[in-house]
Amino acid sequence: NIMQQMSKEDQAVEFWQKSLEIEPDQMLLHNSIARYFYQKGQKDRAVEQLENALTIKPDSAEVHFNLASMLFRKGDLSKAIEHYETAIELNPELPGAQEKLQAAQKQKKLQDAISSWQKALKENPQQPDLHKKLGAVFYNQRDMKQAIYHWETAIQLQPDQVDLLNNLGWILATCPDEKVRNPQKAIAYAKQACELGQFNKPESLDT
């Protein structure tokens, strides 16, 4: 049963840890223990396990790669990129490393852009283009509440944005979250989009 399986896993980790006390340079065991901690939700402990492993064998491309992947999932993109780059430098043929590095760099670029836009809006909230960009980012991240907030703010600042009116109408009409869905507002936005588009935009009519 599950309890017995958990007990076996715990016993295995305990055995691995004792093995590392005797031979601390067994990178496979470090990786296995870190994966165990990560799956248990102990992410900081998993990262610490691999960081300790690198103090013993700093030229292990696989440990750098695994540490980078954990840091990436934790959202620590700067450190993730650093370890992906080191892994590739140590082993340019490491499977998946280039793709993971590019994904981390892309996410970091987006994260930096979001921070920059939010800082700019803090200094001057009256910037509809930035609200529009942030709305699109949050929409792609499936954060509908934030997407709606920024798009509605953009419309308040610049009411003639047919595409945003159409987007809001669609989200408020179709969002699976009942707390977000609002058919009455959806109809109002869709109607406004049609009126501004003079009923010539098919996407507005479809909404």
PDB file of C-alpha atoms in Angstrom:
ATOM      1  CA  ASN A   1       0.000   0.000   0.000  1.00  0.00           C
ATOM      2  CA  ILE A   2       0.948   3.707  -0.114  1.00  0.00           C
ATOM      3  CA  MET A   3       2.242   3.823   3.459  1.00  0.00           C
ATOM      4  CA  GLN A   4       4.489   0.823   2.835  1.00  0.00           C
ATOM      5  CA  GLN A   5       5.749   2.377  -0.416  1.00  0.00           C
ATOM      6  CA  MET A   6       6.534   5.645   1.371  1.00  0.00           C
ATOM      7  CA  SER A   7       8.382   3.719   4.036  1.00  0.00           C
ATOM      8  CA  LYS A   8      10.470   1.927   1.408  1.00  0.00           C
ATOM      9  CA  GLU A   9      11.332   5.240  -0.238  1.00  0.00           C
ATOM     10  CA  ASP A  10      12.354   6.729   3.094  1.00  0.00           C
ATOM     11  CA  GLN A  11      14.499   3.689   3.841  1.00  0.00           C
ATOM     12  CA  ALA A  12      16.148   3.927   0.427  1.00  0.00           C
ATOM     13  CA  VAL A  13      16.998   7.597   0.938  1.00  0.00           C
ATOM     14  CA  GLU A  14      18.398   6.857   4.378  1.00  0.00           C
ATOM     15  CA  PHE A  15      20.571   4.127   2.840  1.00  0.00           C
ATOM     16  CA  TRP A  16      21.749   6.502   0.067  1.00  0.00           C
ATOM     17  CA  GLN A  17      22.628   9.176   2.616  1.00  0.00           C
ATOM     18  CA  LYS A  18      24.716   6.698   4.611  1.00  0.00           C
ATOM     19  CA  SER A  19      26.430   5.619   1.393  1.00  0.00           C
ATOM     20  CA  LEU A  20      27.326   9.245   0.671  1.00  0.00           C
ATOM     21  CA  GLU A  21      28.923   9.561   4.106  1.00  0.00           C
ATOM     22  CA  ILE A  22      31.345   6.848   2.995  1.00  0.00           C
ATOM     23  CA  GLU A  23      31.709   7.909  -0.660  1.00  0.00           C
ATOM     24  CA  PRO A  24      30.444  11.507  -1.023  1.00  0.00           C
ATOM     25  CA  ASP A  25      31.335  11.758  -4.723  1.00  0.00           C
ATOM     26  CA  GLN A  26      28.491   9.499  -5.924  1.00  0.00           C
ATOM     27  CA  MET A  27      26.630  12.023  -8.047  1.00  0.00           C
ATOM     28  CA  LEU A  28      23.907   9.559  -9.011  1.00  0.00           C
ATOM     29  CA  LEU A  29      22.900   9.274  -5.352  1.00  0.00           C
ATOM     30  CA  HIS A  30      22.927  13.052  -4.902  1.00  0.00           C
ATOM     31  CA  ASN A  31      20.617  13.363  -7.905  1.00  0.00           C
ATOM     32  CA  SER A  32      18.306  10.622  -6.620  1.00  0.00           C
ATOM     33  CA  ILE A  33      18.056  12.140  -3.137  1.00  0.00           C
ATOM     34  CA  ALA A  34      17.407  15.597  -4.582  1.00  0.00           C
ATOM     35  CA  ARG A  35      14.670  14.181  -6.830  1.00  0.00           C
ATOM     36  CA  TYR A  36      13.114  12.472  -3.784  1.00  0.00           C
ATOM     37  CA  PHE A  37      13.050  15.726  -1.805  1.00  0.00           C
ATOM     38  CA  TYR A  38      11.657  17.649  -4.761  1.00  0.00           C
ATOM     39  CA  GLN A  39       8.836  15.169  -5.274  1.00  0.00           C
ATOM     40  CA  LYS A  40       8.054  15.437  -1.555  1.00  0.00           C
ATOM     41  CA  GLY A  41       7.639  19.189  -1.979  1.00  0.00           C
ATOM     42  CA  GLN A  42      10.883  19.963  -0.132  1.00  0.00           C
ATOM     43  CA  LYS A  43      12.260  22.069  -2.971  1.00  0.00           C
ATOM     44  CA  ASP A  44      14.794  24.050  -0.962  1.00  0.00           C
ATOM     45  CA  ARG A  45      16.233  20.853   0.469  1.00  0.00           C
ATOM     46  CA  ALA A  46      16.451  19.354  -3.026  1.00  0.00           C
ATOM     47  CA  VAL A  47      18.347  22.400  -4.293  1.00  0.00           C
ATOM     48  CA  GLU A  48      20.637  22.301  -1.250  1.00  0.00           C
ATOM     49  CA  GLN A  49      21.415  18.635  -1.930  1.00  0.00           C
ATOM     50  CA  LEU A  50      22.625  19.406  -5.464  1.00  0.00           C
ATOM     51  CA  GLU A  51      24.496  22.531  -4.395  1.00  0.00           C
ATOM     52  CA  ASN A  52      26.365  20.402  -1.851  1.00  0.00           C
ATOM     53  CA  ALA A  53      27.083  17.846  -4.569  1.00  0.00           C
ATOM     54  CA  LEU A  54      28.697  20.554  -6.694  1.00  0.00           C
ATOM     55  CA  THR A  55      31.061  21.493  -3.874  1.00  0.00           C
ATOM     56  CA  ILE A  56      32.348  17.919  -4.134  1.00  0.00           C
ATOM     57  CA  LYS A  57      32.323  17.639  -7.932  1.00  0.00           C
ATOM     58  CA  PRO A  58      31.903  21.059  -9.570  1.00  0.00           C
ATOM     59  CA  ASP A  59      32.519  19.638 -13.053  1.00  0.00           C
ATOM     60  CA  SER A  60      29.419  17.419 -13.103  1.00  0.00           C
ATOM     61  CA  ALA A  61      27.376  18.593 -16.079  1.00  0.00           C
ATOM     62  CA  GLU A  62      24.429  16.411 -15.081  1.00  0.00           C
ATOM     63  CA  VAL A  63      24.227  17.893 -11.567  1.00  0.00           C
ATOM     64  CA  HIS A  64      24.415  21.424 -12.976  1.00  0.00           C
ATOM     65  CA  PHE A  65      21.638  20.520 -15.406  1.00  0.00           C
ATOM     66  CA  ASN A  66      19.408  18.958 -12.738  1.00  0.00           C
ATOM     67  CA  LEU A  67      19.997  21.871 -10.364  1.00  0.00           C
ATOM     68  CA  ALA A  68      19.176  24.325 -13.159  1.00  0.00           C
ATOM     69  CA  SER A  69      15.927  22.483 -13.906  1.00  0.00           C
ATOM     70  CA  MET A  70      14.855  22.615 -10.257  1.00  0.00           C
ATOM     71  CA  LEU A  71      15.727  26.297 -10.006  1.00  0.00           C
ATOM     72  CA  PHE A  72      13.798  26.951 -13.231  1.00  0.00           C
ATOM     73  CA  ARG A  73      10.677  25.301 -11.818  1.00  0.00           C
ATOM     74  CA  LYS A  74      11.122  27.284  -8.600  1.00  0.00           C
ATOM     75  CA  GLY A  75      11.232  30.520 -10.598  1.00  0.00           C
ATOM     76  CA  ASP A  76      14.858  31.377  -9.804  1.00  0.00           C
ATOM     77  CA  LEU A  77      15.636  32.074 -13.449  1.00  0.00           C
ATOM     78  CA  SER A  78      18.975  33.871 -13.085  1.00  0.00           C
ATOM     79  CA  LYS A  79      20.566  30.966 -11.221  1.00  0.00           C
ATOM     80  CA  ALA A  80      18.885  28.453 -13.515  1.00  0.00           C
ATOM     81  CA  ILE A  81      20.408  30.108 -16.581  1.00  0.00           C
ATOM     82  CA  GLU A  82      23.820  30.187 -14.891  1.00  0.00           C
ATOM     83  CA  HIS A  83      23.750  26.438 -14.194  1.00  0.00           C
ATOM     84  CA  TYR A  84      22.361  25.552 -17.641  1.00  0.00           C
ATOM     85  CA  GLU A  85      25.225  27.504 -19.210  1.00  0.00           C
ATOM     86  CA  THR A  86      27.771  25.729 -17.010  1.00  0.00           C
ATOM     87  CA  ALA A  87      26.265  22.340 -17.860  1.00  0.00           C
ATOM     88  CA  ILE A  88      26.532  23.089 -21.581  1.00  0.00           C
ATOM     89  CA  GLU A  89      30.068  24.356 -21.205  1.00  0.00           C
ATOM     90  CA  LEU A  90      31.026  21.099 -19.470  1.00  0.00           C
ATOM     91  CA  ASN A  91      29.082  18.920 -21.917  1.00  0.00           C
ATOM     92  CA  PRO A  92      27.879  20.628 -25.123  1.00  0.00           C
ATOM     93  CA  GLU A  93      26.060  17.418 -26.160  1.00  0.00           C
ATOM     94  CA  LEU A  94      23.972  17.158 -22.988  1.00  0.00           C
ATOM     95  CA  PRO A  95      20.450  16.173 -24.168  1.00  0.00           C
ATOM     96  CA  GLY A  96      17.864  18.912 -23.783  1.00  0.00           C
ATOM     97  CA  ALA A  97      20.233  21.448 -22.242  1.00  0.00           C
ATOM     98  CA  GLN A  98      20.174  23.979 -25.076  1.00  0.00           C
ATOM     99  CA  GLU A  99      16.387  23.890 -25.292  1.00  0.00           C
ATOM    100  CA  LYS A 100      16.023  24.305 -21.518  1.00  0.00           C
ATOM    101  CA  LEU A 101      18.484  27.193 -21.520  1.00  0.00           C
ATOM    102  CA  GLN A 102      16.576  28.971 -24.292  1.00  0.00           C
ATOM    103  CA  ALA A 103      13.285  28.452 -22.441  1.00  0.00           C
ATOM    104  CA  ALA A 104      14.777  29.884 -19.237  1.00  0.00           C
ATOM    105  CA  GLN A 105      16.238  32.867 -21.094  1.00  0.00           C
ATOM    106  CA  LYS A 106      12.897  33.538 -22.785  1.00  0.00           C
ATOM    107  CA  GLN A 107      11.067  33.357 -19.453  1.00  0.00           C
ATOM    108  CA  LYS A 108      13.657  35.626 -17.821  1.00  0.00           C
ATOM    109  CA  LYS A 109      13.270  38.178 -20.610  1.00  0.00           C
ATOM    110  CA  LEU A 110       9.503  38.148 -20.113  1.00  0.00           C
ATOM    111  CA  GLN A 111       9.890  38.388 -16.332  1.00  0.00           C
ATOM    112  CA  ASP A 112      12.167  41.413 -16.721  1.00  0.00           C
ATOM    113  CA  ALA A 113       9.705  43.037 -19.123  1.00  0.00           C
ATOM    114  CA  ILE A 114       6.808  42.520 -16.698  1.00  0.00           C
ATOM    115  CA  SER A 115       8.825  44.057 -13.857  1.00  0.00           C
ATOM    116  CA  SER A 116       9.745  47.009 -16.063  1.00  0.00           C
ATOM    117  CA  TRP A 117       6.131  47.596 -17.164  1.00  0.00           C
ATOM    118  CA  GLN A 118       4.813  47.311 -13.607  1.00  0.00           C
ATOM    119  CA  LYS A 119       7.429  49.769 -12.373  1.00  0.00           C
ATOM    120  CA  ALA A 120       6.519  52.194 -15.162  1.00  0.00           C
ATOM    121  CA  LEU A 121       2.818  51.921 -14.271  1.00  0.00           C
ATOM    122  CA  LYS A 122       3.593  52.583 -10.624  1.00  0.00           C
ATOM    123  CA  GLU A 123       5.211  55.855 -11.642  1.00  0.00           C
ATOM    124  CA  ASN A 124       2.495  56.709 -14.190  1.00  0.00           C
ATOM    125  CA  PRO A 125      -0.645  54.514 -14.251  1.00  0.00           C
ATOM    126  CA  GLN A 126      -2.108  56.387 -17.231  1.00  0.00           C
ATOM    127  CA  GLN A 127      -0.444  54.211 -19.893  1.00  0.00           C
ATOM    128  CA  PRO A 128      -2.999  52.090 -21.778  1.00  0.00           C
ATOM    129  CA  ASP A 129      -0.372  50.384 -23.956  1.00  0.00           C
ATOM    130  CA  LEU A 130       1.384  48.925 -20.901  1.00  0.00           C
ATOM    131  CA  HIS A 131      -1.898  47.739 -19.413  1.00  0.00           C
ATOM    132  CA  LYS A 132      -2.663  46.118 -22.766  1.00  0.00           C
ATOM    133  CA  LYS A 133       0.697  44.313 -22.807  1.00  0.00           C
ATOM    134  CA  LEU A 134       0.348  43.115 -19.220  1.00  0.00           C
ATOM    135  CA  GLY A 135      -3.178  41.910 -19.934  1.00  0.00           C
ATOM    136  CA  ALA A 136      -1.866  39.804 -22.804  1.00  0.00           C
ATOM    137  CA  VAL A 137       0.892  38.329 -20.632  1.00  0.00           C
ATOM    138  CA  PHE A 138      -1.493  37.376 -17.846  1.00  0.00           C
ATOM    139  CA  TYR A 139      -3.976  35.974 -20.384  1.00  0.00           C
ATOM    140  CA  ASN A 140      -1.267  33.701 -21.789  1.00  0.00           C
ATOM    141  CA  GLN A 141      -0.421  32.654 -18.234  1.00  0.00           C
ATOM    142  CA  ARG A 142      -4.132  31.841 -17.690  1.00  0.00           C
ATOM    143  CA  ASP A 143      -4.420  34.467 -14.934  1.00  0.00           C
ATOM    144  CA  MET A 144      -7.790  35.754 -16.111  1.00  0.00           C
ATOM    145  CA  LYS A 145      -8.445  38.079 -13.184  1.00  0.00           C
ATOM    146  CA  GLN A 146      -5.256  40.031 -13.829  1.00  0.00           C
ATOM    147  CA  ALA A 147      -5.825  39.973 -17.594  1.00  0.00           C
ATOM    148  CA  ILE A 148      -9.308  41.426 -17.145  1.00  0.00           C
ATOM    149  CA  TYR A 149      -8.059  44.061 -14.696  1.00  0.00           C
ATOM    150  CA  HIS A 150      -5.372  45.354 -17.065  1.00  0.00           C
ATOM    151  CA  TRP A 151      -7.539  45.230 -20.187  1.00  0.00           C
ATOM    152  CA  GLU A 152     -10.427  46.982 -18.459  1.00  0.00           C
ATOM    153  CA  THR A 153      -8.018  49.654 -17.204  1.00  0.00           C
ATOM    154  CA  ALA A 154      -6.640  50.067 -20.722  1.00  0.00           C
ATOM    155  CA  ILE A 155     -10.184  50.569 -22.064  1.00  0.00           C
ATOM    156  CA  GLN A 156     -10.981  53.109 -19.366  1.00  0.00           C
ATOM    157  CA  LEU A 157      -7.922  55.072 -20.477  1.00  0.00           C
ATOM    158  CA  GLN A 158      -8.501  54.527 -24.197  1.00  0.00           C
ATOM    159  CA  PRO A 159     -12.086  53.373 -24.908  1.00  0.00           C
ATOM    160  CA  ASP A 160     -11.831  52.803 -28.675  1.00  0.00           C
ATOM    161  CA  GLN A 161      -9.783  49.563 -28.514  1.00  0.00           C
ATOM    162  CA  VAL A 162     -12.034  47.128 -30.345  1.00  0.00           C
ATOM    163  CA  ASP A 163      -9.650  44.185 -29.939  1.00  0.00           C
ATOM    164  CA  LEU A 164      -9.612  44.520 -26.151  1.00  0.00           C
ATOM    165  CA  LEU A 165     -13.378  44.897 -25.970  1.00  0.00           C
ATOM    166  CA  ASN A 166     -13.693  41.734 -28.014  1.00  0.00           C
ATOM    167  CA  ASN A 167     -11.153  39.910 -25.808  1.00  0.00           C
ATOM    168  CA  LEU A 168     -12.994  40.916 -22.646  1.00  0.00           C
ATOM    169  CA  GLY A 169     -16.333  39.882 -24.108  1.00  0.00           C
ATOM    170  CA  TRP A 170     -14.924  36.472 -24.980  1.00  0.00           C
ATOM    171  CA  ILE A 171     -13.270  35.862 -21.580  1.00  0.00           C
ATOM    172  CA  LEU A 172     -16.271  37.006 -19.553  1.00  0.00           C
ATOM    173  CA  ALA A 173     -18.585  34.849 -21.636  1.00  0.00           C
ATOM    174  CA  THR A 174     -16.529  31.642 -21.752  1.00  0.00           C
ATOM    175  CA  CYS A 175     -14.207  31.547 -18.710  1.00  0.00           C
ATOM    176  CA  PRO A 176     -14.676  28.228 -16.835  1.00  0.00           C
ATOM    177  CA  ASP A 177     -14.240  30.053 -13.498  1.00  0.00           C
ATOM    178  CA  GLU A 178     -17.696  31.125 -12.335  1.00  0.00           C
ATOM    179  CA  LYS A 179     -16.137  33.883 -10.223  1.00  0.00           C
ATOM    180  CA  VAL A 180     -14.700  35.420 -13.394  1.00  0.00           C
ATOM    181  CA  ARG A 181     -17.479  34.676 -15.863  1.00  0.00           C
ATOM    182  CA  ASN A 182     -19.977  37.535 -16.267  1.00  0.00           C
ATOM    183  CA  PRO A 183     -22.397  37.133 -19.196  1.00  0.00           C
ATOM    184  CA  GLN A 184     -23.964  40.574 -18.783  1.00  0.00           C
ATOM    185  CA  LYS A 185     -20.625  42.385 -18.967  1.00  0.00           C
ATOM    186  CA  ALA A 186     -19.591  40.085 -21.820  1.00  0.00           C
ATOM    187  CA  ILE A 187     -22.607  41.151 -23.863  1.00  0.00           C
ATOM    188  CA  ALA A 188     -21.975  44.818 -23.073  1.00  0.00           C
ATOM    189  CA  TYR A 189     -18.330  44.612 -24.184  1.00  0.00           C
ATOM    190  CA  ALA A 190     -19.200  42.643 -27.318  1.00  0.00           C
ATOM    191  CA  LYS A 191     -21.901  45.158 -28.241  1.00  0.00           C
ATOM    192  CA  GLN A 192     -19.485  48.043 -27.698  1.00  0.00           C
ATOM    193  CA  ALA A 193     -16.873  46.314 -29.870  1.00  0.00           C
ATOM    194  CA  CYS A 194     -19.414  45.850 -32.655  1.00  0.00           C
ATOM    195  CA  GLU A 195     -20.534  49.461 -32.472  1.00  0.00           C
ATOM    196  CA  LEU A 196     -16.975  50.785 -32.582  1.00  0.00           C
ATOM    197  CA  GLY A 197     -16.130  48.420 -35.415  1.00  0.00           C
ATOM    198  CA  GLN A 198     -19.323  49.470 -37.195  1.00  0.00           C
ATOM    199  CA  PHE A 199     -20.248  45.765 -37.337  1.00  0.00           C
ATOM    200  CA  ASN A 200     -17.523  45.180 -39.913  1.00  0.00           C
ATOM    201  CA  LYS A 201     -15.180  43.041 -37.802  1.00  0.00           C
ATOM    202  CA  PRO A 202     -16.153  39.339 -38.007  1.00  0.00           C
ATOM    203  CA  GLU A 203     -14.450  38.497 -34.702  1.00  0.00           C
ATOM    204  CA  SER A 204     -16.618  41.068 -32.898  1.00  0.00           C
ATOM    205  CA  LEU A 205     -19.781  39.726 -34.483  1.00  0.00           C
ATOM    206  CA  ASP A 206     -18.741  36.196 -33.533  1.00  0.00           C
ATOM    207  CA  THR A 207     -18.311  37.199 -29.885  1.00  0.00           C
TER     208      THR A 207
END
